[in-house]
PDB file of C-alpha atoms in Angstrom:
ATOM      1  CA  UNK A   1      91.344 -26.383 -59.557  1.00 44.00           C
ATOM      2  CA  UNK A   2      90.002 -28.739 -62.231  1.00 41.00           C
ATOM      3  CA  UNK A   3      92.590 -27.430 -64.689  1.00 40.00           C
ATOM      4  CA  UNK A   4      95.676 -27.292 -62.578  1.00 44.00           C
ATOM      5  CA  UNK A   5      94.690 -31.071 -61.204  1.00 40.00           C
ATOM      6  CA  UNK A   6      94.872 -31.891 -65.406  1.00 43.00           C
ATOM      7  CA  UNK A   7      97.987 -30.346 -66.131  1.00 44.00           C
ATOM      8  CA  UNK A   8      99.634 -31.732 -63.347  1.00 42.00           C
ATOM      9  CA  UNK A   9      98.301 -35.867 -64.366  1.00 42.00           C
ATOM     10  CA  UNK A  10      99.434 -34.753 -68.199  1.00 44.00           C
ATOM     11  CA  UNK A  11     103.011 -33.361 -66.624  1.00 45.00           C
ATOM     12  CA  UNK A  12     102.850 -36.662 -64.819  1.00 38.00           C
ATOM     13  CA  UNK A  13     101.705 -39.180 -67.909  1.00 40.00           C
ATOM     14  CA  UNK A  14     104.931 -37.621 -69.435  1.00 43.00           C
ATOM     15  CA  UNK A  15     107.298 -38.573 -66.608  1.00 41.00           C
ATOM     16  CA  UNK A  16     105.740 -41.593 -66.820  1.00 37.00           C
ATOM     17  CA  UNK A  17     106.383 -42.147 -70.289  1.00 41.00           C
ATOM     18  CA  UNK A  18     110.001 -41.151 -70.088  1.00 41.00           C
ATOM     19  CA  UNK A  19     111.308 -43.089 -67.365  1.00 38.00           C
ATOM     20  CA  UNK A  20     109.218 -46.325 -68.063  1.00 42.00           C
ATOM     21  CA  UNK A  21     111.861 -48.303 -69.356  1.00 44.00           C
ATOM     22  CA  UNK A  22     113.658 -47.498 -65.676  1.00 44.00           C
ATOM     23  CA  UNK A  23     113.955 -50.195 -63.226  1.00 42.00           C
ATOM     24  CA  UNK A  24     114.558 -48.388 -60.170  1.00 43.00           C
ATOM     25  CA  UNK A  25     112.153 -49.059 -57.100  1.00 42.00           C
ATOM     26  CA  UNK A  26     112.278 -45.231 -56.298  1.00 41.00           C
ATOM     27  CA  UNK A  27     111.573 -43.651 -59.255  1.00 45.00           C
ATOM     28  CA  UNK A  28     108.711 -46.652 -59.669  1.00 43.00           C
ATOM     29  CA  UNK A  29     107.256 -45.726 -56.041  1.00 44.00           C
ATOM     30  CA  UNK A  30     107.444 -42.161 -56.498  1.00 46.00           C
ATOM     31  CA  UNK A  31     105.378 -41.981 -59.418  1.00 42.00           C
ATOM     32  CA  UNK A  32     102.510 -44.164 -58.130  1.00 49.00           C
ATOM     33  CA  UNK A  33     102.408 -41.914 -54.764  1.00 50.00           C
ATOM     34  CA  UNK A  34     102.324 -39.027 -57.104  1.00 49.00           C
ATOM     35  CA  UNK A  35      99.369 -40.482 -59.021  1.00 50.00           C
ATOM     36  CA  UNK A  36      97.220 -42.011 -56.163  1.00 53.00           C
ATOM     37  CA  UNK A  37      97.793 -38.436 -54.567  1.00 49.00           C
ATOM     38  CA  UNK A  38      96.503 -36.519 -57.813  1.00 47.00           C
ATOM     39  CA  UNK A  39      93.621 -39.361 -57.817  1.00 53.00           C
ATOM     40  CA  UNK A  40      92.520 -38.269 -54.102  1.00 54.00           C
ATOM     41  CA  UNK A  41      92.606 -34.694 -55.125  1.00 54.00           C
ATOM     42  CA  UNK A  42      90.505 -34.834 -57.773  1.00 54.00           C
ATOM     43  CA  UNK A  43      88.142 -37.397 -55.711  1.00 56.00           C
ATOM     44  CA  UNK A  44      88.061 -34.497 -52.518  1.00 55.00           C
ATOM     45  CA  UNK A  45      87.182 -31.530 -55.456  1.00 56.00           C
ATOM     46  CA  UNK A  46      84.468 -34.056 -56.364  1.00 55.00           C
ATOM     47  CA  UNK A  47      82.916 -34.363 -53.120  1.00 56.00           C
ATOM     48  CA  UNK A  48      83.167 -30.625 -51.838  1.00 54.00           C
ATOM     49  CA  UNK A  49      81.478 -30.030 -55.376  1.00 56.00           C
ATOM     50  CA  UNK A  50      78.696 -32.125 -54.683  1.00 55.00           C
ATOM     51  CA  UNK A  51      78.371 -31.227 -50.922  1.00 55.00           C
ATOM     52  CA  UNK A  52      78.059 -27.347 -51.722  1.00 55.00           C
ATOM     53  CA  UNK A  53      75.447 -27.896 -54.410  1.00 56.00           C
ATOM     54  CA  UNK A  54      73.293 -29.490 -51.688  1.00 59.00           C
ATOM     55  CA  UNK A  55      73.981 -26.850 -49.414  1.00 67.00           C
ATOM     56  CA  UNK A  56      72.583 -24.453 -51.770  1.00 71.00           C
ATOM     57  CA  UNK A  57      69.532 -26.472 -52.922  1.00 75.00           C
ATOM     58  CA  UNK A  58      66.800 -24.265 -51.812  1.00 74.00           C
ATOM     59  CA  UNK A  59      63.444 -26.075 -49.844  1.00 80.00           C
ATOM     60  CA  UNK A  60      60.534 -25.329 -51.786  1.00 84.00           C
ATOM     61  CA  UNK A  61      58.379 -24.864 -49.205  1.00 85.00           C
ATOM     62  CA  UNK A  62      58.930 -21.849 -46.545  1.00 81.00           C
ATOM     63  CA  UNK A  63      55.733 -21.800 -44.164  1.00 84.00           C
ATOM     64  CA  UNK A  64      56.155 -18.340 -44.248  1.00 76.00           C
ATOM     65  CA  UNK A  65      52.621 -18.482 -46.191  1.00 80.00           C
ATOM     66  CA  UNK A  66      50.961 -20.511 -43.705  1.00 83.00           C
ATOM     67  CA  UNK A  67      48.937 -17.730 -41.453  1.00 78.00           C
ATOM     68  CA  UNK A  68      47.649 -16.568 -44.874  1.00 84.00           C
ATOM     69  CA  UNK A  69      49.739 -13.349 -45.596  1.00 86.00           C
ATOM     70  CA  UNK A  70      52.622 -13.204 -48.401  1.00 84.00           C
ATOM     71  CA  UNK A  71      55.287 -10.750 -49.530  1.00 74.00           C
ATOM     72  CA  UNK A  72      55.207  -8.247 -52.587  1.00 76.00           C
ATOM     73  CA  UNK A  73      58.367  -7.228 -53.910  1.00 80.00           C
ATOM     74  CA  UNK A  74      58.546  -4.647 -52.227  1.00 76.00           C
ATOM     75  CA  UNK A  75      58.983  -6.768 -48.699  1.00 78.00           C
ATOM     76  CA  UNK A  76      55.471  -5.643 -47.613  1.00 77.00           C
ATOM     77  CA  UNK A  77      52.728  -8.696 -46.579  1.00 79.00           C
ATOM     78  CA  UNK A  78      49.594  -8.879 -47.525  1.00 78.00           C
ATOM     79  CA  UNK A  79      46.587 -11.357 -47.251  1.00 79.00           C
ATOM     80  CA  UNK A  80      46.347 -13.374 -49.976  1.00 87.00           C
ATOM     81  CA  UNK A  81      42.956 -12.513 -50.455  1.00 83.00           C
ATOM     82  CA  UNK A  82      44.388  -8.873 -51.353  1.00 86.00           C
ATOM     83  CA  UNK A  83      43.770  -7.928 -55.082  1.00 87.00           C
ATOM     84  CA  UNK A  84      47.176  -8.073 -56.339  1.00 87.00           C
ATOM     85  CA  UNK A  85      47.731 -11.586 -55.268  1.00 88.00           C
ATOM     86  CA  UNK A  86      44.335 -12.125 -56.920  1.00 94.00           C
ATOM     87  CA  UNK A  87      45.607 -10.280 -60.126  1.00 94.00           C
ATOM     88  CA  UNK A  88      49.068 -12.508 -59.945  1.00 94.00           C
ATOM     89  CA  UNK A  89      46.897 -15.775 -59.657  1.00 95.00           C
ATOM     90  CA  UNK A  90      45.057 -15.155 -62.403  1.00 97.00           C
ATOM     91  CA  UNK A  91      48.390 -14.146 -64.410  1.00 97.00           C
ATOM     92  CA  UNK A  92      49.973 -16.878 -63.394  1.00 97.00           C
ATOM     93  CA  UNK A  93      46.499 -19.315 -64.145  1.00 98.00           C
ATOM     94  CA  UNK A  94      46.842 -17.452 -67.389  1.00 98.00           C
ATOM     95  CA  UNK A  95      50.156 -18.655 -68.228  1.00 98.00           C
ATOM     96  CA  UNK A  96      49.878 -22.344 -67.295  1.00 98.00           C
ATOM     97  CA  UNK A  97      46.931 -22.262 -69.785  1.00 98.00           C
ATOM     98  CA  UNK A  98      49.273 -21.391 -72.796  1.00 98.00           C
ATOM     99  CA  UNK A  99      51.534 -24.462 -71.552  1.00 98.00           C
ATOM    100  CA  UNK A 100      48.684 -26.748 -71.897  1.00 98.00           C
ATOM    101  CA  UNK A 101      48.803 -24.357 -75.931  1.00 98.00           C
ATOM    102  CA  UNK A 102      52.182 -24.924 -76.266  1.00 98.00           C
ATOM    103  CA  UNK A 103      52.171 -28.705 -75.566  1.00 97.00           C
ATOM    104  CA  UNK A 104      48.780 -29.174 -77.921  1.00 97.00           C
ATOM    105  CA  UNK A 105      50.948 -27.194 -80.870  1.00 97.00           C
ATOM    106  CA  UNK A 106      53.822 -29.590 -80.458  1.00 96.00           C
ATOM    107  CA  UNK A 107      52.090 -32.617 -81.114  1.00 95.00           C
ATOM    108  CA  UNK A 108      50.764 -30.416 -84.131  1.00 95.00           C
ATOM    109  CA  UNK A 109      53.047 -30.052 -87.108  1.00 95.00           C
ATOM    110  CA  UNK A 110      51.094 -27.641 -88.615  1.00 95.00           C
ATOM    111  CA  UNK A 111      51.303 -25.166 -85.474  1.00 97.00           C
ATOM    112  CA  UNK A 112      54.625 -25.518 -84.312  1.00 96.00           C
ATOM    113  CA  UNK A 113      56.066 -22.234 -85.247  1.00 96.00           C
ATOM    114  CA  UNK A 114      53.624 -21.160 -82.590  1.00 97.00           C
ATOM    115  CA  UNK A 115      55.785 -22.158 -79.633  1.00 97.00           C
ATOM    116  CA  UNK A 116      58.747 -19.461 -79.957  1.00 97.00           C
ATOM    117  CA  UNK A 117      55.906 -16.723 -79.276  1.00 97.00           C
ATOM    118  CA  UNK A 118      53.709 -18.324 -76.564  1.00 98.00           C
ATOM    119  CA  UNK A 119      57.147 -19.210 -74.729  1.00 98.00           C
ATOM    120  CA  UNK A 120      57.750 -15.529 -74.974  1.00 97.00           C
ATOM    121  CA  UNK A 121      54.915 -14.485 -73.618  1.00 97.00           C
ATOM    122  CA  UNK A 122      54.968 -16.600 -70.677  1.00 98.00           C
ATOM    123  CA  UNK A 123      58.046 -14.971 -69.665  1.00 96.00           C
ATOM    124  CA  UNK A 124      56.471 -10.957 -70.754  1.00 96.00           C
ATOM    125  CA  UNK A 125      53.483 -12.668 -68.024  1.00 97.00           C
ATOM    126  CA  UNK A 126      56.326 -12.893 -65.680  1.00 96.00           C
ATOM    127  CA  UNK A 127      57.323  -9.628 -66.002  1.00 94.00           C
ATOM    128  CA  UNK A 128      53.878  -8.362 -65.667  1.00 95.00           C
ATOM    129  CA  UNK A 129      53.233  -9.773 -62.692  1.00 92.00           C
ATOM    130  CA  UNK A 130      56.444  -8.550 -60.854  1.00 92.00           C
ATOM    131  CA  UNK A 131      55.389  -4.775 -61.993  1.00 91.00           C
ATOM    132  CA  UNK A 132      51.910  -5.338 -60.301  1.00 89.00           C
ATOM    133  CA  UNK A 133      53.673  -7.035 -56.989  1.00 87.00           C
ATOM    134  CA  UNK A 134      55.709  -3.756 -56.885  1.00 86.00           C
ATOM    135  CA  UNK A 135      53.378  -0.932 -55.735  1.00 83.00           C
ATOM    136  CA  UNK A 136      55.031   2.669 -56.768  1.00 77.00           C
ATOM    137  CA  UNK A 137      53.441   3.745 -53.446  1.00 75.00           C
ATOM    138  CA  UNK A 138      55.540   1.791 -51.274  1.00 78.00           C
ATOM    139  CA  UNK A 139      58.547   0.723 -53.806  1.00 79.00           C
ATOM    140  CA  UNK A 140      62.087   1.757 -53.935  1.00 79.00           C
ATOM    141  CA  UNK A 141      63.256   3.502 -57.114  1.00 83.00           C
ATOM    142  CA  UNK A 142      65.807   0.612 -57.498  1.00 87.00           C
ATOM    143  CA  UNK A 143      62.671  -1.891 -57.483  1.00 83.00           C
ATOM    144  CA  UNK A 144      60.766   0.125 -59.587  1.00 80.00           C
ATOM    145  CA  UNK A 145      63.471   0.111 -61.969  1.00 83.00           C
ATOM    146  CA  UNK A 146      63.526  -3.402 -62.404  1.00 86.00           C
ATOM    147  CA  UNK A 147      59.752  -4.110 -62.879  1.00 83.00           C
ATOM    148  CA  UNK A 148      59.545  -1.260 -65.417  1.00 86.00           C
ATOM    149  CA  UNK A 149      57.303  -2.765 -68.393  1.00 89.00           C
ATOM    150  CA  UNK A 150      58.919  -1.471 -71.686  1.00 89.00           C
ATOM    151  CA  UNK A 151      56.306   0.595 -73.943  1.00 87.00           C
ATOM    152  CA  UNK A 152      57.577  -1.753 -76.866  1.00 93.00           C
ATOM    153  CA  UNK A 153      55.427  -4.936 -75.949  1.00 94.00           C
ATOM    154  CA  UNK A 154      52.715  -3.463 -77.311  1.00 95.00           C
ATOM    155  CA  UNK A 155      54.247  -2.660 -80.718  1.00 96.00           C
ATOM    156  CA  UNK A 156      55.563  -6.153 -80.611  1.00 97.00           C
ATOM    157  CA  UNK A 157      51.871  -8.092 -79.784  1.00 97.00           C
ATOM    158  CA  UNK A 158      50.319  -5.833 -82.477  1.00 98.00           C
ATOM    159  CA  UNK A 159      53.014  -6.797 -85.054  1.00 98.00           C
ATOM    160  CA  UNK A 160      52.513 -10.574 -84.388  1.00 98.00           C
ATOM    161  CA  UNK A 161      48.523 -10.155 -84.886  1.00 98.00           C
ATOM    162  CA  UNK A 162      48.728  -8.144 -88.004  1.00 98.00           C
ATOM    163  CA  UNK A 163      51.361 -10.804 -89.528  1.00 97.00           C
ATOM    164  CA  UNK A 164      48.627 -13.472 -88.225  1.00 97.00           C
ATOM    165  CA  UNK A 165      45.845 -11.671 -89.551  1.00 97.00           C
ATOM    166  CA  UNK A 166      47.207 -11.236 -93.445  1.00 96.00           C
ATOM    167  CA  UNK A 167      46.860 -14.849 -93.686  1.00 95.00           C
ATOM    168  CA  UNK A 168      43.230 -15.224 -92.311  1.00 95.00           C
ATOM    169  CA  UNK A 169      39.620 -14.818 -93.912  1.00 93.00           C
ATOM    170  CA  UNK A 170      38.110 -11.157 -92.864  1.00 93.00           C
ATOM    171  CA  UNK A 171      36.277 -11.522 -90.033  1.00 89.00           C
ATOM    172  CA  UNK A 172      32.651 -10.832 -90.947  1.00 90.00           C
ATOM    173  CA  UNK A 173      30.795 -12.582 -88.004  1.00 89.00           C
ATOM    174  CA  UNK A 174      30.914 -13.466 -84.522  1.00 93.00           C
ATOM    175  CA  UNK A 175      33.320 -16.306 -83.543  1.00 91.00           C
ATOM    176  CA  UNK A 176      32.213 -19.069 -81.357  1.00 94.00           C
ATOM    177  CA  UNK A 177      35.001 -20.539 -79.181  1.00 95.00           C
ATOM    178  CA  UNK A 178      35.854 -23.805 -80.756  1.00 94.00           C
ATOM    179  CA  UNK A 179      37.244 -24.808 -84.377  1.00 93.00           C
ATOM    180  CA  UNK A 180      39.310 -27.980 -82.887  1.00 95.00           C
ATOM    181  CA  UNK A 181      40.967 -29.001 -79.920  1.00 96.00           C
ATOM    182  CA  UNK A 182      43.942 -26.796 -80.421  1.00 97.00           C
ATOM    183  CA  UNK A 183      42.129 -23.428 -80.895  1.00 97.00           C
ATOM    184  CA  UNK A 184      39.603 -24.708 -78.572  1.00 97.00           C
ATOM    185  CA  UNK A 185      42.266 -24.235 -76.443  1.00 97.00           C
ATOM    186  CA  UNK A 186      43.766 -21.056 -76.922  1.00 98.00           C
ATOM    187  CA  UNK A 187      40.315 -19.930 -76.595  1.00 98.00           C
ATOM    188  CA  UNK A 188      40.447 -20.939 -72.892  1.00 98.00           C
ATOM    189  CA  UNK A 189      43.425 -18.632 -72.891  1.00 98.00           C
ATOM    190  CA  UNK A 190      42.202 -15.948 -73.864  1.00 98.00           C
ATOM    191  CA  UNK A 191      39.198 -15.764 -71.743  1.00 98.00           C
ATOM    192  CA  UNK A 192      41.595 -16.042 -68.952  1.00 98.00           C
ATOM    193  CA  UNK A 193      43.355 -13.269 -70.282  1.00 98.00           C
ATOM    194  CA  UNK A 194      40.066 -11.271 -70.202  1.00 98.00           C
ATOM    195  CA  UNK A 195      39.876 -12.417 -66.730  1.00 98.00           C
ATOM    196  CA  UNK A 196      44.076 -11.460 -65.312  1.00 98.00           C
ATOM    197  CA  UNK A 197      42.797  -7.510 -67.358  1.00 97.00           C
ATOM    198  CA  UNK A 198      40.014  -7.070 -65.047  1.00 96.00           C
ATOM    199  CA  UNK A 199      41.856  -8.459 -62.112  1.00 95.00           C
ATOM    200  CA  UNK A 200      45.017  -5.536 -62.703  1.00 94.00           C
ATOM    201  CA  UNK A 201      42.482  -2.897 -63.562  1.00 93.00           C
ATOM    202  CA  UNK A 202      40.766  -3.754 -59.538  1.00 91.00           C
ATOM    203  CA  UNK A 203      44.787  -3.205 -58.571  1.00 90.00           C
ATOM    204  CA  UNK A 204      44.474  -0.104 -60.278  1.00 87.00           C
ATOM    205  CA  UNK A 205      41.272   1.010 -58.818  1.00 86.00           C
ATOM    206  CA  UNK A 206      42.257  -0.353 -55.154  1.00 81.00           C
ATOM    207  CA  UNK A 207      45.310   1.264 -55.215  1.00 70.00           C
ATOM    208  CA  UNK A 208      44.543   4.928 -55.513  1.00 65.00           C
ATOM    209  CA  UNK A 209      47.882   5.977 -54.922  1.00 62.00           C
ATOM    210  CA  UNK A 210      49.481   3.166 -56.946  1.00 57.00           C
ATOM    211  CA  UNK A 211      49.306   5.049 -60.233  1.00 63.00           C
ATOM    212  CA  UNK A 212      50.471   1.047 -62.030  1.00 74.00           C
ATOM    213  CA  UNK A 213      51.630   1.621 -65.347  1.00 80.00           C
ATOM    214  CA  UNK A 214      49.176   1.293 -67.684  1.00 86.00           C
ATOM    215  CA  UNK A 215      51.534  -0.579 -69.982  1.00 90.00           C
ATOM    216  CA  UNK A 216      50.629  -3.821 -67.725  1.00 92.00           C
ATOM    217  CA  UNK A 217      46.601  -3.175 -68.849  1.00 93.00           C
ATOM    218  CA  UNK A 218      47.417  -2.428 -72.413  1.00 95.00           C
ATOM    219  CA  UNK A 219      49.747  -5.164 -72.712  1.00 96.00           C
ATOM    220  CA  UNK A 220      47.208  -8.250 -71.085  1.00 97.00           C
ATOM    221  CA  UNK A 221      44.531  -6.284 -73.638  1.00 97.00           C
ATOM    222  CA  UNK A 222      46.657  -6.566 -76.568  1.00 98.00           C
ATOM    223  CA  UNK A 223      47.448  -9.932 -75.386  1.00 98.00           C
ATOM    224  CA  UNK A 224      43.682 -11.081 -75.629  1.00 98.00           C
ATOM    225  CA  UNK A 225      43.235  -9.433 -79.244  1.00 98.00           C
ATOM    226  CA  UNK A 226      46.824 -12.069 -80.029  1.00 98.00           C
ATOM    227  CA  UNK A 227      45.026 -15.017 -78.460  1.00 98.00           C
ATOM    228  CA  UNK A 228      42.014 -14.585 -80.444  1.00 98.00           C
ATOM    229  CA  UNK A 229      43.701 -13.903 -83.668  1.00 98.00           C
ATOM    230  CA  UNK A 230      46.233 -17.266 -82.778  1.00 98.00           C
ATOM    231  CA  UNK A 231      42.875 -19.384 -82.323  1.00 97.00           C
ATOM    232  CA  UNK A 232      41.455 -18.719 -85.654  1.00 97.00           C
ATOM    233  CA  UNK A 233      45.186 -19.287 -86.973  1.00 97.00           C
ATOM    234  CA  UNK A 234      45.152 -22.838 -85.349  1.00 97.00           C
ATOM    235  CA  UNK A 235      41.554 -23.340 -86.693  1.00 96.00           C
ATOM    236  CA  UNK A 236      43.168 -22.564 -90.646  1.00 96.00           C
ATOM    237  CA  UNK A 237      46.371 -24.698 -90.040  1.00 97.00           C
ATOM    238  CA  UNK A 238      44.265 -27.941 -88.327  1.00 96.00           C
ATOM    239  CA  UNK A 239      41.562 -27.224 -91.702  1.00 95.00           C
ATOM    240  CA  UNK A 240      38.726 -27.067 -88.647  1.00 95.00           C
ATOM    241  CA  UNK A 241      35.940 -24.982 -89.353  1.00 92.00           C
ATOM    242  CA  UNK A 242      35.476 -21.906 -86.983  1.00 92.00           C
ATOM    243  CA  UNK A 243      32.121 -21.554 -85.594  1.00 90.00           C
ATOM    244  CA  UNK A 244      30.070 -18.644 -86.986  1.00 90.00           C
ATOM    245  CA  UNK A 245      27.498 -17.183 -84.627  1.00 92.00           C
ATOM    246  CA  UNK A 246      23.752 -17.541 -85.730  1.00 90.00           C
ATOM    247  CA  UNK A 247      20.632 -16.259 -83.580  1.00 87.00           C
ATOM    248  CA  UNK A 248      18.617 -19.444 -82.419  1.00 85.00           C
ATOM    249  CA  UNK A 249      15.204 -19.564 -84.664  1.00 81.00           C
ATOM    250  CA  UNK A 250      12.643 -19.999 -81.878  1.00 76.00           C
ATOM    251  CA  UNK A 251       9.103 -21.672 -82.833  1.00 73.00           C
ATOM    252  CA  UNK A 252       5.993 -19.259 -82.267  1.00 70.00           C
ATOM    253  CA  UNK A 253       5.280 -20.754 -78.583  1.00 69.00           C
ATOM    254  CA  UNK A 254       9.108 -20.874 -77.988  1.00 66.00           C
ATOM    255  CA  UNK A 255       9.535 -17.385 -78.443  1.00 67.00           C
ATOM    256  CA  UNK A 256       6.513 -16.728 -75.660  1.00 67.00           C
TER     257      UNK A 256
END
């Protein structure tokens, strides 16, 4: 419409230009209806524009939630108290930790080539979490489908903890969380990753006949061993000193 409403002002802008040195009332008056009717044309597409976005703005609240029940993909309700809403909370806990990462590595020069990856694996999270909302018991092959997890995330998280690993000290002892705010952080992370694991392997056991891809467990594992390897990264590139482990050396009476 936009492009037809053009062509016809430039068609018009050449009429214009052609007859200007006319003085007849006619041809003057027919070319200024002709405009102020192109003007109001464009003006209507404007406001039908504008009145279908808001008819397709979506509320973001639904009260569907409101007895304490929601949907899985599959259409089926559940209490929220269920264990794969507690495994998608926990996912989804997990991945607004690595925003608060990704925000703390922009304001650091020295980590910004982290970003690409964690942004990447907020949206692998995403994918996670519609594979465990879609229980193969109940699913549709057609669902199923589309949650499938592809076997190459793992290849992919191991690749980006070897290359992050070449550039690191061997790890000889036990690392304290810590080493500066920004692996401090990551840290969090990846305990919460510990935490979404354990949350999809209850799924797993809850849902005999479920039989979840074990993909979804591999990859939140793998995704842990990442964090952890990212953390001492951030602790080299911020020149923060991780924290090495020591037993406490207890006094005679402490020790009793």
């Amino acid at each position: 419409m936009m492009l037809t409403i053009c062509a016809a002002t430039s068609c018009l802008f050449h009429r214009v230009a052609t007859v200007c040195g006319s003085s007849s009332p006619l041809t003057r008056r027919t070319l200024t209806q002709s405009a102020s009717a192109l003007s109001d044309e464009k003006d209507a597409t404007a406001t039908s524009s504008s009145s279908s976005k808001q008819r397709k703005k979506a509320s973001v609240y639904t009260r569907t939630g409101d007895k304490g029940t929601s949907s899985l993909f599959t259409g089926e309700r559940r209490s929220k108290n269920d264990a794969i809403f507690e495994a998608l909370g926990t996912i989804d806990e997990l991945s607004s930790f690595i925003g608060v990462v990704i925000a703390e590595a922009k304001e650091t020069p020295a980590c910004q080539f982290m970003e690409p990856q964690l942004i990447e694996i907020q949206c692998i999270l995403q994918d996670v979490a519609s594979h465990v909302a879609t229980p193969m018991s109940t699913a549709t092959q057609a669902k199923l489908s589309r949650t499938q997890l592809p076997t190459g995330l793992i290849t992919m998280l191991e690749d980006w903890i070897d290359e992050l690993d070449s550039d690191l000290e061997p790890l000889r002892n036990f690392i304290l969380p810590g080493g500066g705010k920004l692996s401090s952080a990551i840290h969090c992370a990846r305990s919460v990753c510990r935490r979404a694991e354990r949350r999809v392997v209850d799924v797993a056991v809850a849902e005999t006949d479920n039989n979840m891809d074990p993909i979804a467990m591999k990859t939140l594992n793998r995704l842990s061993d990442y964090l952890f390897t990212l953390a001492r990264s951030a602790a080299k590139h911020t020149n923060e000193h991780e924290i090495i482990y020591k037993k406490p050396q207890l006094t005679q009476d402490e020790q009793e």
